[in-house]
Amino acid sequence: VKHMGQPRGLLFAFRQAATSQEDLPAINNLLDQLSSSSHQINLHEFKRIVGQEQVFILVARDKDNKIAGSATIVIYETLTKLKALIEDVIVDKNHQGQGLDGNMLKYLITFAKAKGVFCVDLSSNPESVEANQLYENLGFKERKTKVCRLTL
């Protein structure tokens, strides 16, 4: 666990290791806030995900050590470049409006730079005006590309 400091009373813990059973309800609560179609993960699933060498989950905790938000970055190498993908940026509804999402993203960008990543991608709902403004303010540019998905 690497600590980043305490912006606005929040402690960042960067985890790429097992979490405790006590963390799961808070993580599942965040997932519920992200999407109504998300499923509850169990400890085995969570350990499997964070046990992958290329997956890093940033967890923000409040002054009472409760999880206030999280974000995931996946670093992967293609034939041309080392790249990263940011997914699942979630701030608990009780901690929104404090700049936590921006702080988490800045941390992940700095982390990616330190790893030698060429570019960081993320996707966002076009209707999420505030989130998209934040991404723009952090230097993300909208790509003129068609993103396709095949659900299996």
Short mmCIF file of C-alpha atoms in Angstrom, two decimals:
data_model
loop_
_atom_site.label_atom_id
_atom_site.label_comp_id
_atom_site.label_asym_id
_atom_site.label_seq_id
_atom_site.Cartn_x
_atom_site.Cartn_y
_atom_site.Cartn_z
CA VAL A 1 0.00 0.00 0.00
CA LYS A 2 1.39 3.35 -0.99
CA HIS A 3 -0.04 6.48 0.60
CA MET A 4 -0.36 9.71 -1.30
CA GLY A 5 -1.23 12.20 1.40
CA GLN A 6 -4.46 13.60 2.67
CA PRO A 7 -6.10 16.01 0.22
CA ARG A 8 -9.23 17.44 1.86
CA GLY A 9 -9.09 14.92 4.70
CA LEU A 10 -9.03 11.87 2.45
CA LEU A 11 -6.35 9.24 2.48
CA PHE A 12 -5.40 7.50 -0.74
CA ALA A 13 -4.31 3.91 -0.57
CA PHE A 14 -3.08 2.32 -3.75
CA ARG A 15 -3.70 -1.38 -3.57
CA GLN A 16 -2.58 -4.23 -5.74
CA ALA A 17 -3.02 -6.88 -3.11
CA ALA A 18 -5.73 -8.73 -1.26
CA THR A 19 -8.33 -6.70 0.54
CA SER A 20 -10.17 -7.66 3.66
CA GLN A 21 -13.68 -9.02 3.91
CA GLU A 22 -14.63 -5.79 5.72
CA ASP A 23 -13.93 -3.75 2.57
CA LEU A 24 -16.34 -5.69 0.35
CA PRO A 25 -19.63 -4.05 1.43
CA ALA A 26 -18.18 -0.59 0.71
CA ILE A 27 -16.76 -1.71 -2.63
CA ASN A 28 -20.07 -3.29 -3.61
CA ASN A 29 -21.86 -0.12 -2.51
CA LEU A 30 -19.65 1.89 -4.88
CA LEU A 31 -20.34 -0.57 -7.70
CA ASP A 32 -24.09 -0.18 -7.10
CA GLN A 33 -23.68 3.60 -7.37
CA LEU A 34 -21.78 3.22 -10.63
CA SER A 35 -24.34 1.06 -12.39
CA SER A 36 -27.63 -0.58 -11.59
CA SER A 37 -26.49 -3.56 -13.68
CA SER A 38 -23.33 -4.22 -11.68
CA HIS A 39 -23.15 -7.40 -9.65
CA GLN A 40 -21.93 -7.85 -6.10
CA ILE A 41 -18.39 -9.21 -6.04
CA ASN A 42 -17.12 -11.63 -3.45
CA LEU A 43 -13.70 -11.75 -1.83
CA HIS A 44 -12.44 -14.46 -4.20
CA GLU A 45 -13.40 -12.37 -7.28
CA PHE A 46 -11.86 -9.23 -5.83
CA LYS A 47 -8.58 -10.98 -4.98
CA ARG A 48 -8.47 -12.48 -8.48
CA ILE A 49 -8.94 -9.04 -10.06
CA VAL A 50 -6.39 -7.18 -7.96
CA GLY A 51 -4.00 -10.11 -8.19
CA GLN A 52 -3.50 -9.45 -11.87
CA GLU A 53 -0.15 -7.78 -12.44
CA GLN A 54 -1.55 -5.12 -14.79
CA VAL A 55 -4.55 -4.11 -12.65
CA PHE A 56 -4.27 -1.39 -10.01
CA ILE A 57 -7.17 -0.20 -7.89
CA LEU A 58 -6.92 3.17 -6.19
CA VAL A 59 -8.97 3.37 -3.00
CA ALA A 60 -9.70 6.66 -1.28
CA ARG A 61 -10.55 6.50 2.40
CA ASP A 62 -12.01 9.20 4.61
CA LYS A 63 -10.66 10.27 8.00
CA ASP A 64 -12.53 7.36 9.61
CA ASN A 65 -10.78 4.93 7.21
CA LYS A 66 -14.03 4.23 5.36
CA ILE A 67 -13.87 3.82 1.59
CA ALA A 68 -14.95 7.08 -0.06
CA GLY A 69 -14.13 6.27 -3.67
CA SER A 70 -12.15 4.12 -6.03
CA ALA A 71 -10.80 4.01 -9.55
CA THR A 72 -9.14 1.29 -11.59
CA ILE A 73 -6.28 1.56 -14.05
CA VAL A 74 -5.17 -1.27 -16.30
CA ILE A 75 -1.73 -1.00 -17.88
CA TYR A 76 -1.14 -3.12 -20.96
CA GLU A 77 1.39 -3.41 -23.74
CA THR A 78 0.58 -3.68 -27.42
CA LEU A 79 2.98 -4.21 -30.29
CA THR A 80 3.36 -0.45 -30.60
CA LYS A 81 3.14 1.13 -27.13
CA LEU A 82 2.56 0.77 -23.40
CA LYS A 83 -0.97 2.03 -22.76
CA ALA A 84 -3.40 2.41 -19.88
CA LEU A 85 -7.15 2.33 -19.47
CA ILE A 86 -8.95 4.00 -16.58
CA GLU A 87 -12.23 2.37 -15.59
CA ASP A 88 -14.81 2.57 -12.84
CA VAL A 89 -14.08 5.98 -11.33
CA ILE A 90 -16.56 6.04 -8.46
CA VAL A 91 -17.03 8.51 -5.61
CA ASP A 92 -19.45 7.60 -2.84
CA LYS A 93 -22.52 9.84 -2.88
CA ASN A 94 -21.63 11.09 0.61
CA HIS A 95 -18.23 12.35 -0.60
CA GLN A 96 -19.18 13.92 -3.93
CA GLY A 97 -18.43 17.56 -4.61
CA GLN A 98 -15.08 17.48 -2.76
CA GLY A 99 -12.85 17.05 -5.82
CA LEU A 100 -12.11 13.42 -5.00
CA ASP A 101 -12.66 12.23 -8.58
CA GLY A 102 -10.14 14.74 -9.89
CA ASN A 103 -7.60 13.85 -7.21
CA MET A 104 -7.92 10.15 -7.98
CA LEU A 105 -7.52 10.75 -11.71
CA LYS A 106 -4.46 12.97 -11.19
CA TYR A 107 -2.91 10.25 -9.07
CA LEU A 108 -3.57 7.59 -11.72
CA ILE A 109 -2.14 9.80 -14.46
CA THR A 110 1.02 10.40 -12.42
CA PHE A 111 1.26 6.67 -11.71
CA ALA A 112 0.90 5.87 -15.44
CA LYS A 113 3.61 8.39 -16.35
CA ALA A 114 5.96 6.81 -13.80
CA LYS A 115 5.34 3.41 -15.41
CA GLY A 116 6.30 4.80 -18.84
CA VAL A 117 2.80 4.69 -20.29
CA PHE A 118 2.39 6.44 -23.67
CA CYS A 119 -1.33 7.24 -23.40
CA VAL A 120 -4.26 6.84 -21.04
CA ASP A 121 -7.74 6.14 -22.35
CA LEU A 122 -11.06 6.33 -20.57
CA SER A 123 -14.63 6.26 -21.70
CA SER A 124 -17.48 8.31 -20.36
CA ASN A 125 -21.19 8.67 -20.81
CA PRO A 126 -21.69 11.71 -23.08
CA GLU A 127 -24.54 12.82 -20.80
CA SER A 128 -22.18 13.08 -17.79
CA VAL A 129 -21.47 16.77 -18.38
CA GLU A 130 -19.55 17.41 -15.14
CA ALA A 131 -17.41 14.30 -15.53
CA ASN A 132 -16.61 15.11 -19.15
CA GLN A 133 -15.66 18.67 -18.18
CA LEU A 134 -13.31 17.26 -15.54
CA TYR A 135 -11.69 14.93 -18.08
CA GLU A 136 -11.20 17.84 -20.45
CA ASN A 137 -9.69 19.99 -17.67
CA LEU A 138 -7.23 17.17 -16.95
CA GLY A 139 -6.09 17.14 -20.58
CA PHE A 140 -8.15 14.28 -22.01
CA LYS A 141 -9.23 14.88 -25.59
CA GLU A 142 -12.25 13.33 -27.23
CA ARG A 143 -11.15 10.87 -29.86
CA LYS A 144 -12.96 10.69 -33.15
CA THR A 145 -13.24 6.95 -33.13
CA LYS A 146 -15.99 4.44 -33.00
CA VAL A 147 -15.88 2.29 -29.90
CA CYS A 148 -17.47 -1.08 -30.46
CA ARG A 149 -18.39 -3.82 -28.01
CA LEU A 150 -19.39 -7.40 -28.46
CA THR A 151 -21.09 -8.72 -25.32
CA LEU A 152 -20.36 -12.41 -24.84
#
